[in-house]
CSV table of C-alpha atoms in Angstrom, one decimal:
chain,number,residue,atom,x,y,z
A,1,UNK,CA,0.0,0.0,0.0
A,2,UNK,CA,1.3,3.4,-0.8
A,3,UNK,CA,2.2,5.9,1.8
A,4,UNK,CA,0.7,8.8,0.5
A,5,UNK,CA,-3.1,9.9,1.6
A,6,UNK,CA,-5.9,7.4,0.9
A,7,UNK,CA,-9.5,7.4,1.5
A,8,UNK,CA,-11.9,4.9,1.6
A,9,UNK,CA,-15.9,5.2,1.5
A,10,UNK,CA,-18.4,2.8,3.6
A,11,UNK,CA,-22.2,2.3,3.6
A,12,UNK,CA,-23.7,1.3,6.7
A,13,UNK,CA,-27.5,0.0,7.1
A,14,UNK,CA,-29.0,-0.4,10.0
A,15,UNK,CA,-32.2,-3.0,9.9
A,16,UNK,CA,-35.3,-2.1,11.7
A,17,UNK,CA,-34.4,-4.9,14.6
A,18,UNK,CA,-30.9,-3.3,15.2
A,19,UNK,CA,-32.7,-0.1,15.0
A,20,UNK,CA,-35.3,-1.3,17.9
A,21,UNK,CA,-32.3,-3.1,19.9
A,22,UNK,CA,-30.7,0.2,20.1
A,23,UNK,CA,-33.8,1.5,22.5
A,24,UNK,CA,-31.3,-0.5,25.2
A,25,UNK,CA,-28.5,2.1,26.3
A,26,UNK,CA,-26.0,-0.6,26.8
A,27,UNK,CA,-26.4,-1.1,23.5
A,28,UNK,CA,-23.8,0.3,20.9
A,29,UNK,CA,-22.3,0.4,17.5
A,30,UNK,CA,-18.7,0.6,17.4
A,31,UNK,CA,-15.9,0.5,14.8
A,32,UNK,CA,-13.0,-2.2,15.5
A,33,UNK,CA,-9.9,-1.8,13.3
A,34,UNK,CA,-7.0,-4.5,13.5
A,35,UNK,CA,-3.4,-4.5,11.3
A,36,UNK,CA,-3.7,-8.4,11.2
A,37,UNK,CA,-3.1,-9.6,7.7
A,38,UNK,CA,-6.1,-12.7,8.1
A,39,UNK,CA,-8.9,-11.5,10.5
A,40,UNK,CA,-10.5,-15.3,10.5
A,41,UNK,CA,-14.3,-15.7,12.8
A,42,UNK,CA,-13.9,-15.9,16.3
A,43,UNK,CA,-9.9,-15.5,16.2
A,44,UNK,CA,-8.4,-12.9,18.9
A,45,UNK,CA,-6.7,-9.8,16.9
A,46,UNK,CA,-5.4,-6.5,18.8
A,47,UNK,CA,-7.4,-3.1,18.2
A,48,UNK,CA,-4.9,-1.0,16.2
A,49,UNK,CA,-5.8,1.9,14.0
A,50,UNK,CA,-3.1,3.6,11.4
A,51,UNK,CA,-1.3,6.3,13.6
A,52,UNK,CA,-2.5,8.9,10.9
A,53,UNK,CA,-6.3,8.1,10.5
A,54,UNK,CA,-9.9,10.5,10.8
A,55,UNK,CA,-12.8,9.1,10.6
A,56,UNK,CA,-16.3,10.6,9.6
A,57,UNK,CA,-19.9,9.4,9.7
A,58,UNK,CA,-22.3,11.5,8.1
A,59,UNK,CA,-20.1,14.0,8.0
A,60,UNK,CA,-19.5,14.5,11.5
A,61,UNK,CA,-15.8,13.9,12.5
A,62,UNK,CA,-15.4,10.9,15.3
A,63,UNK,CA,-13.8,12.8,18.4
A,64,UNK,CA,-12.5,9.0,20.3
A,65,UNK,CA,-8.7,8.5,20.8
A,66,UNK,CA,-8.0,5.9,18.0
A,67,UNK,CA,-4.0,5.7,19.6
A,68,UNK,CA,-3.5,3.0,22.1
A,69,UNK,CA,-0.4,3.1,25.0
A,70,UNK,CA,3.4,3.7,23.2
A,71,UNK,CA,5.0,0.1,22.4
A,72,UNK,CA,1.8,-1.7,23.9
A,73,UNK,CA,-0.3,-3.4,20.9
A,74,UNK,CA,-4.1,-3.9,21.6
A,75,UNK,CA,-4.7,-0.7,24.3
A,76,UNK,CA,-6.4,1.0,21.8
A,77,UNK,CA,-10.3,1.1,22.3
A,78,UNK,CA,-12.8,0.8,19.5
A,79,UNK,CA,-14.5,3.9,18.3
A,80,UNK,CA,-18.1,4.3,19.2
A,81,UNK,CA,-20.0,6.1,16.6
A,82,UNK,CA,-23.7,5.1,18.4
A,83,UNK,CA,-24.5,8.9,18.3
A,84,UNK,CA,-23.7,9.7,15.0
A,85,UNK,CA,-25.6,7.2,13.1
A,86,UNK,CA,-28.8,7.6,11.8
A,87,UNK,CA,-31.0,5.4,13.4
A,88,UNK,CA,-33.7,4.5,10.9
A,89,UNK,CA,-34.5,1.3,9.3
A,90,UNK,CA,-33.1,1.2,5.4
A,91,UNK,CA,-30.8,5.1,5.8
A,92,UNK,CA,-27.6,4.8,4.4
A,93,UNK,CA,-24.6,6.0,7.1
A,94,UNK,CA,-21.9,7.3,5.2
A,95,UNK,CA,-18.6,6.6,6.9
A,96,UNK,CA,-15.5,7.9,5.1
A,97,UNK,CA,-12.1,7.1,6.4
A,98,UNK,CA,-9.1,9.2,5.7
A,99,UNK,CA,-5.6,7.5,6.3
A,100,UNK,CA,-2.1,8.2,5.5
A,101,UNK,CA,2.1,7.2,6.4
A,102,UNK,CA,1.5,3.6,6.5
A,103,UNK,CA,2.0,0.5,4.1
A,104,UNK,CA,0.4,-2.5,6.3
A,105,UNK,CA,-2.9,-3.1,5.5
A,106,UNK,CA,-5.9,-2.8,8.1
A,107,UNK,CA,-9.4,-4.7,8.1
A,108,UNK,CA,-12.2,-2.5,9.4
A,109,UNK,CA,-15.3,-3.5,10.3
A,110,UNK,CA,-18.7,-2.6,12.7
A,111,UNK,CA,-20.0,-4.4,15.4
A,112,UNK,CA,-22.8,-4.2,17.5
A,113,UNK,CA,-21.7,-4.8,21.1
A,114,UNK,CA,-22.7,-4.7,24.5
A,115,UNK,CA,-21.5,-2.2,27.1
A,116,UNK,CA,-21.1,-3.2,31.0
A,117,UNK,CA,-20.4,-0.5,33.3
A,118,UNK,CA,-17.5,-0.9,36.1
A,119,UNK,CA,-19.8,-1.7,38.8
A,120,UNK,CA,-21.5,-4.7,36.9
A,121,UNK,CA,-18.6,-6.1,36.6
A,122,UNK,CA,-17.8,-5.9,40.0
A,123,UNK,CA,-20.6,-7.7,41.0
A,124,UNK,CA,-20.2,-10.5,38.7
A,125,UNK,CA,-16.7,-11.0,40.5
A,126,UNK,CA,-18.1,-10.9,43.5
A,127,UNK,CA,-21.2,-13.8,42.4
A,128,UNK,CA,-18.4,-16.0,40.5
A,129,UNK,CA,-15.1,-17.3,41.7
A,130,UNK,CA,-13.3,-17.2,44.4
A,131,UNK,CA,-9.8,-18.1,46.3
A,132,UNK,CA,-10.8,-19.8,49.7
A,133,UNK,CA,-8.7,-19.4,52.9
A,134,UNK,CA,-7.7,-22.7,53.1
A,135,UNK,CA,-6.8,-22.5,49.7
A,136,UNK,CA,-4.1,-20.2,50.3
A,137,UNK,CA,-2.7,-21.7,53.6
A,138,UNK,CA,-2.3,-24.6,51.7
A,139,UNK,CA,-0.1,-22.8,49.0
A,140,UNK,CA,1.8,-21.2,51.4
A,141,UNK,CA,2.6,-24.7,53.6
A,142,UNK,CA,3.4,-26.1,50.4
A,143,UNK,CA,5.8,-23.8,49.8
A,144,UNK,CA,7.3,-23.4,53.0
A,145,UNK,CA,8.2,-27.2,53.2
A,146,UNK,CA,10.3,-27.0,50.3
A,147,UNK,CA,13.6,-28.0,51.2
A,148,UNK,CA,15.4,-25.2,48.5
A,149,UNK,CA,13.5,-22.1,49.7
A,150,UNK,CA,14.0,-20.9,53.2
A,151,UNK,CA,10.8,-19.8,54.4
A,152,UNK,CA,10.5,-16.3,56.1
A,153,UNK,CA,7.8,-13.9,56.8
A,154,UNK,CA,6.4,-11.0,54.4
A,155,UNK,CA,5.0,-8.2,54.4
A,156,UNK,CA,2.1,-7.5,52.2
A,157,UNK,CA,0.1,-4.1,51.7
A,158,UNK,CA,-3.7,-3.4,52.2
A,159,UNK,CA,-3.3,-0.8,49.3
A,160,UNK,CA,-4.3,-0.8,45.7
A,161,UNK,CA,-1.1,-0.6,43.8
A,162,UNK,CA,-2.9,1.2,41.2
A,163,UNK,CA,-5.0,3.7,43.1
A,164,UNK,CA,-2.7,3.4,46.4
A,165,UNK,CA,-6.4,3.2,48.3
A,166,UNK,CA,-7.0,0.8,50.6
A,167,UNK,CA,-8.5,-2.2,48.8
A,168,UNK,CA,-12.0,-2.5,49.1
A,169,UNK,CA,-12.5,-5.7,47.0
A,170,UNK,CA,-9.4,-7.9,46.9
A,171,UNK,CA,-9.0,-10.3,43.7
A,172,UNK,CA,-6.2,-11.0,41.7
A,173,UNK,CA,-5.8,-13.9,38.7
A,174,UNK,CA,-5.7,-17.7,39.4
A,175,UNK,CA,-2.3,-17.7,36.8
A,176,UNK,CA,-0.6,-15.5,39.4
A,177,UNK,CA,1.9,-16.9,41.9
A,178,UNK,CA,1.8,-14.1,44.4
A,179,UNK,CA,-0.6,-13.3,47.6
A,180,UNK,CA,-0.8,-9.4,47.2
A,181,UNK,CA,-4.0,-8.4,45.7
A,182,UNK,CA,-5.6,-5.1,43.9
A,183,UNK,CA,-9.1,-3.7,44.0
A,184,UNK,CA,-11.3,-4.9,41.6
A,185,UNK,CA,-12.9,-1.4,41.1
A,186,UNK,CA,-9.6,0.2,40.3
A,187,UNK,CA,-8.6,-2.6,38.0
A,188,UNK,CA,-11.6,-2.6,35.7
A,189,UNK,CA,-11.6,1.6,35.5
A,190,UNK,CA,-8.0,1.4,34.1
A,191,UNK,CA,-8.7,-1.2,31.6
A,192,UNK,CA,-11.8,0.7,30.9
A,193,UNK,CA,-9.2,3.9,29.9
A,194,UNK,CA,-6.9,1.6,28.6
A,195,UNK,CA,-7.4,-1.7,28.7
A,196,UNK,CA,-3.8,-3.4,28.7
A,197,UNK,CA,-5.4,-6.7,30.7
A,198,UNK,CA,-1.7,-7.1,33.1
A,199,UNK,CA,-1.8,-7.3,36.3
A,200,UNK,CA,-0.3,-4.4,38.4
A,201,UNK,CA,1.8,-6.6,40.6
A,202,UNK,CA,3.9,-9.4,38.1
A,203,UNK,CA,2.8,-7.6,34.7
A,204,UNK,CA,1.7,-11.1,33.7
A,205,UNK,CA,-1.3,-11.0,31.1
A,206,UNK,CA,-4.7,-11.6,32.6
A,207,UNK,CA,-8.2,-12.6,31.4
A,208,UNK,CA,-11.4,-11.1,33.3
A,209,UNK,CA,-12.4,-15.0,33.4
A,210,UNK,CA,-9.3,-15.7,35.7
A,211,UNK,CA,-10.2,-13.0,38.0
A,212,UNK,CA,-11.2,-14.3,41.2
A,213,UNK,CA,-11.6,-12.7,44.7
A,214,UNK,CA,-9.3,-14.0,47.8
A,215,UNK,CA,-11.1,-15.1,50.5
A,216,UNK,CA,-7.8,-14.7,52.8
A,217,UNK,CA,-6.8,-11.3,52.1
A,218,UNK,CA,-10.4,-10.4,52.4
A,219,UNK,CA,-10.6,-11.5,56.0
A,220,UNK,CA,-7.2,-9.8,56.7
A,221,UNK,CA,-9.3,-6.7,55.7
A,222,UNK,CA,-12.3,-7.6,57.7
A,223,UNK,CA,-10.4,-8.0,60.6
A,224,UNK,CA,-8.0,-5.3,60.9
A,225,UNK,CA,-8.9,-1.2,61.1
A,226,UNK,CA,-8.6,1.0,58.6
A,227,UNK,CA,-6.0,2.5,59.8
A,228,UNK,CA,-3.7,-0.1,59.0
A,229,UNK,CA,-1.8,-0.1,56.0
A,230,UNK,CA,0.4,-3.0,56.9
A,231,UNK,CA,0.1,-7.0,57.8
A,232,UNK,CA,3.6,-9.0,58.0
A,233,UNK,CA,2.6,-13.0,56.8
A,234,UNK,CA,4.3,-16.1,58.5
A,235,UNK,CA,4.9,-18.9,56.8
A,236,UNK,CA,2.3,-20.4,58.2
A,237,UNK,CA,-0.3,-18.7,57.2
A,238,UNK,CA,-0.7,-16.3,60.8
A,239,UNK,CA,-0.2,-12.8,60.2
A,240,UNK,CA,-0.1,-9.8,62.3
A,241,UNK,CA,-0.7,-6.1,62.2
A,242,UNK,CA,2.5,-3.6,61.4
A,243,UNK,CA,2.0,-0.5,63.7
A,244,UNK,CA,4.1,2.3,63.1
A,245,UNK,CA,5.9,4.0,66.2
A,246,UNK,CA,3.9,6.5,67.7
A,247,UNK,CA,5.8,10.3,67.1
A,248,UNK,CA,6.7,11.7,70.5
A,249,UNK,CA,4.6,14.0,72.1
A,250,UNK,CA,5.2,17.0,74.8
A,251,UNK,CA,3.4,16.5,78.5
A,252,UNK,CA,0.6,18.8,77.2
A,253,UNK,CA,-0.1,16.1,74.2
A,254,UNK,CA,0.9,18.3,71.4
A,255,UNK,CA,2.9,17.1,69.2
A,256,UNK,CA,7.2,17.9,68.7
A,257,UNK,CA,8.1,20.0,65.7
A,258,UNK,CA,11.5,21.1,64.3
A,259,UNK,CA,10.9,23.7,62.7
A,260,UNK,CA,12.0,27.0,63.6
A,261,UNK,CA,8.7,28.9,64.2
A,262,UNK,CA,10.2,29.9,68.0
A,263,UNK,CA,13.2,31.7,67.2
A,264,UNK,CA,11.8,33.4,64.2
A,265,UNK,CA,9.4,34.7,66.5
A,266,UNK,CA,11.9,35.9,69.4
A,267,UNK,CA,14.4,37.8,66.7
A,268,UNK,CA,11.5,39.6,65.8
A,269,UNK,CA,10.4,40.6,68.8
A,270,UNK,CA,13.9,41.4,69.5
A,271,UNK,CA,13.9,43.5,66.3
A,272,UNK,CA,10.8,45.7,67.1
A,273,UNK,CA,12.1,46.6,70.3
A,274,UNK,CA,15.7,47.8,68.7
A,275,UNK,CA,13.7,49.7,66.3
A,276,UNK,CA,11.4,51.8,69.0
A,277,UNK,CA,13.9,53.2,70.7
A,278,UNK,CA,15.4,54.3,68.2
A,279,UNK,CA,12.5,56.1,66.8
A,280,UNK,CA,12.0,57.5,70.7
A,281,UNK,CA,16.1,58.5,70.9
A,282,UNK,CA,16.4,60.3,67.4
A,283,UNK,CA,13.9,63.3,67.4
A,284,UNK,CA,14.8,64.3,70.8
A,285,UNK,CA,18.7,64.4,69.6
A,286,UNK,CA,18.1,66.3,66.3
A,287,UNK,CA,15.6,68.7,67.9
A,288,UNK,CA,17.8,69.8,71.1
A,289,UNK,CA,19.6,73.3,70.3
A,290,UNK,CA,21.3,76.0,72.2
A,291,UNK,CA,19.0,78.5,72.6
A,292,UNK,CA,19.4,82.2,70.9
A,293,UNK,CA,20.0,83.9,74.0
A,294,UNK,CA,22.9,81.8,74.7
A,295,UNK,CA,24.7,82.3,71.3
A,296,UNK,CA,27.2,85.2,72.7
A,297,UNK,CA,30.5,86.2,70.6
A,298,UNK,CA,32.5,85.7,72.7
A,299,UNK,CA,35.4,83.0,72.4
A,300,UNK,CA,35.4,80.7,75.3
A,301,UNK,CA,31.4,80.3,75.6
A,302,UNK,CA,31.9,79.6,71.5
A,303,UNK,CA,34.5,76.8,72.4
A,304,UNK,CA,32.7,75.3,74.9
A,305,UNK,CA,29.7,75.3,72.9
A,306,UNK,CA,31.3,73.6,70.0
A,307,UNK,CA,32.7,71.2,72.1
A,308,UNK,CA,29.5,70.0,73.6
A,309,UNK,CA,28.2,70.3,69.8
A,310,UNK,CA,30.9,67.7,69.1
A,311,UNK,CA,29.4,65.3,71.5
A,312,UNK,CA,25.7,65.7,70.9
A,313,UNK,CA,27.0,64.9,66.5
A,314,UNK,CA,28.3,61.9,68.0
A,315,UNK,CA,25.5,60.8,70.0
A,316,UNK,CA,23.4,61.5,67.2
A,317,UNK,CA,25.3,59.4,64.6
A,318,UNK,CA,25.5,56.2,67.0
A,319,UNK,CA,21.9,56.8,67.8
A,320,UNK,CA,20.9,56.8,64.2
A,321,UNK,CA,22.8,54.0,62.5
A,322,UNK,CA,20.8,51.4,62.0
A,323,UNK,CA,20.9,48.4,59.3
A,324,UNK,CA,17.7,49.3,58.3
A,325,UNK,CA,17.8,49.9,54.6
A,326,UNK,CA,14.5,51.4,54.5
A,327,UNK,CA,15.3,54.0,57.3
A,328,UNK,CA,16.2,57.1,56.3
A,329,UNK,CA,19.7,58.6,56.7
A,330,UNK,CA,21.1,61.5,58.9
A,331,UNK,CA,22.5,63.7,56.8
A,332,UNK,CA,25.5,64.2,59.3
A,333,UNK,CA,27.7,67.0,56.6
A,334,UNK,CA,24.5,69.5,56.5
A,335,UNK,CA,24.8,69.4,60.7
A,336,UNK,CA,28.9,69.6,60.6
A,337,UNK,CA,28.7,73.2,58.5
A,338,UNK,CA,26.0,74.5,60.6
A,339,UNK,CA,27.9,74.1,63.6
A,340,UNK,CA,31.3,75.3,62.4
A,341,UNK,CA,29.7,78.4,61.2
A,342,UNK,CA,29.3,79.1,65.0
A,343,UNK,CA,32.8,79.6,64.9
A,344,UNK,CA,32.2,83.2,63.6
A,345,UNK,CA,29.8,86.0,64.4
A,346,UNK,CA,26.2,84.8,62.7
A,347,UNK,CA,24.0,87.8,61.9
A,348,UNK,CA,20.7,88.0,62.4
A,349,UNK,CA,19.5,86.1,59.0
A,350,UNK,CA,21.3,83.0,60.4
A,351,UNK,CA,19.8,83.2,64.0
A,352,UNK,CA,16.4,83.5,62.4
A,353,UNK,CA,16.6,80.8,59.9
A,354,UNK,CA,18.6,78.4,61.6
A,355,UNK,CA,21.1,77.6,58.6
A,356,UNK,CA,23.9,79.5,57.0
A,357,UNK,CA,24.9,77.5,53.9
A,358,UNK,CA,25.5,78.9,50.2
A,359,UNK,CA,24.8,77.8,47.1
A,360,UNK,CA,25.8,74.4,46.5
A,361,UNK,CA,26.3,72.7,43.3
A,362,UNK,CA,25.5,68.8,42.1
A,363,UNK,CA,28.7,66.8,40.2
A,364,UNK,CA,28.4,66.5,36.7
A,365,UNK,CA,26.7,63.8,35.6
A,366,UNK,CA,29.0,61.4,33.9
A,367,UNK,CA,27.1,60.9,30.2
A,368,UNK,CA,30.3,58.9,29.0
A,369,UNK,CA,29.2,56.0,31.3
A,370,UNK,CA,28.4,52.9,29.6
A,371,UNK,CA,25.8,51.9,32.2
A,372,UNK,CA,23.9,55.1,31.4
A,373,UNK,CA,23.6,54.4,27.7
A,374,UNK,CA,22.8,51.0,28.2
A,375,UNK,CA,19.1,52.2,30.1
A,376,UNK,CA,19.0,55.3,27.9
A,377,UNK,CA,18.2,52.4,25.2
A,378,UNK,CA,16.4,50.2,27.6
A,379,UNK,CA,13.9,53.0,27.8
């Protein structure tokens, strides 16, 4: 078969029977595609569509998944094209399938088939067959007694391995070798999404005719709490329930944590209080000043004025530092020039505005950095 794009063109009847039988909901018309080169009555064939196909009945484009699992023949499902057939005795449902990029050939055909919902199934496992107790003890004696296997105990799960739940119904398959069970329910909802047929636990492939529930695990259920995740198996047969060690508790009953909640909490306190008094100390530093009556010319009252000056800049500066980023800075120069002008006479225009300072002038700004013409261009 060519690799280029192909289409092929389908009638499909429907007789007035088929046409009452699909009254029934469980009832449905699906499409089954297989790459088998002899598709022979009866005679098992994976469900495999070409990996570029569309298919359209009546015009209206079949939205199913027609690609099964990576490397895993027969996980494709079939494509159920129930609501988009006319369904009237004699009509003529057009299906038209596109497909392309392959050179095996496919068989295509349509079936009417029987749906069973997840919970049907379940009950048919739970009215059919099962694993007895004694069944199981006997397996496990028998295998216990064989001289080239030494004989310890294990330690099997309560959880589903697929949906890591608690098992509600245990089965597994009567070809498998193994004790540790998955739920039914979980089982048949993955196979319904895609329906591989393996068990979970030794990948072994599995019939829904081989299912069977096990009595034994089923009573290890019954007959242990919820709470339970664990069971360790003897030998024997016995088992016993795995309890987890209890995490230590303080005299009050709360429970230990190691986290570092505490001292996170204590260097912040700690941080406040630093930060109030410093808010408290600063104004009343900045805001104390001699007052004008005081200011006299004269030399030695100027001296010991500056000197005291001195000291209150210095308590001012260790008062304010802070490694606060977001607290603003003392701008310490402004303070040094108004107090070395008290080293001359101030006239009255100082006294009454408090500050005798010129003109001062910015630095240049340096237009020959590269960092400037960089976010010049950014902007």
């Amino acid at each position: 078969m060519p690799a280029n794009r192909h289409t092929v063109n389908t009638k499909l009847v429907l007789t007035d029977s088929v046409v009452e039988r699909l009254q029934d909901p469980s009832l449905r018309v699906m499409i089954y595609c297989t790459s088998e080169s002899a598709l022979l009555p009866y005679a098992k064939a994976d469900v495999a569509f070409p990996h570029q196909i569309e298919i359209k009945v009546n015009l209206d484009e079949v939205k199913s998944s027609l690609r099964g699992l990576k490397n895993k023949p027969g996980t494709t499902r079939p494509a159920d094209i129930t609501n988009l057939v006319r369904k009237r005795g004699g009509y003529e449902n057009s299906i038209v399938t596109t497909y392309a990029l392959t050179q095996k050939k496919f068989s295509l055909l349509v079936n009417l088939v029987r749906q069973h919902s997840v919970e049907e199934l379940v009950g048919r496992l739970k009215r059919g067959k099962h694993t007895t107790k004694e069944q199981v003890i006997r397996e496990m004696i028998s295998k216990a007694q064989d001289t080239d296997i030494v004989a310890t105990s294990t330690v099997m799960s309560l959880k589903c391995p697929i949906s890591t739940l608690r098992i509600d119904l245990p089965c597994r398959s009567t070809i498998c070798s193994h004790n540790q069970c998955f739920d039914a329910s979980s089982f048949l909802q993955m196979q319904e999404q895609a329906p591989t047929w393996t068990c979970p636990v030794c990948n072994k492939i599995i019939l829904f005719e081989a299912l069977a529930v096990d009595q034994y695990v089923n009573d290890i259920l019954s007959a242990s709490p919820k709470s339970v995740e664990q069971v360790t198996i003897e030998p024997n047969g016995t088992w016993s329930q795995n309890t987890k060690p209890a995490s230590p508790q303080r005299p009050n009953g709360a429970t230990y944590n190691n986290s570092d909640d505490d001292d996170l909490v204590e260097i912040k306190g700690m941080r406040v209080t630093s930060l109030k008094s410093e808010a408290v100390s600063t104004p009343s530093a900045l805001v104390r000043t001699p007052p004008l009556s005081s200011r006299e010319p004269s030399t030695a009252s100027a001296g010991s004025r500056q000197t005291g000056s001195k000291r209150s800049i210095e308590q001012v500066i260790d008062l304010t530092f802070s490694d606060d980023e977001d607290d603003e800075p003392i701008r310490a120069p402004k303070r040094q020039t108004t107090l070395n002008s008290l080293n001359s006479v101030p006239d009255s225009r100082s006294q009454t505005n408090g500050l005798n300072s010129g003109p001062t002038s910015l630095p240049p700004m340096n237009t020959s950095n590269p960092g400037w013409s960089g976010y010049s261009n950014n902007v």
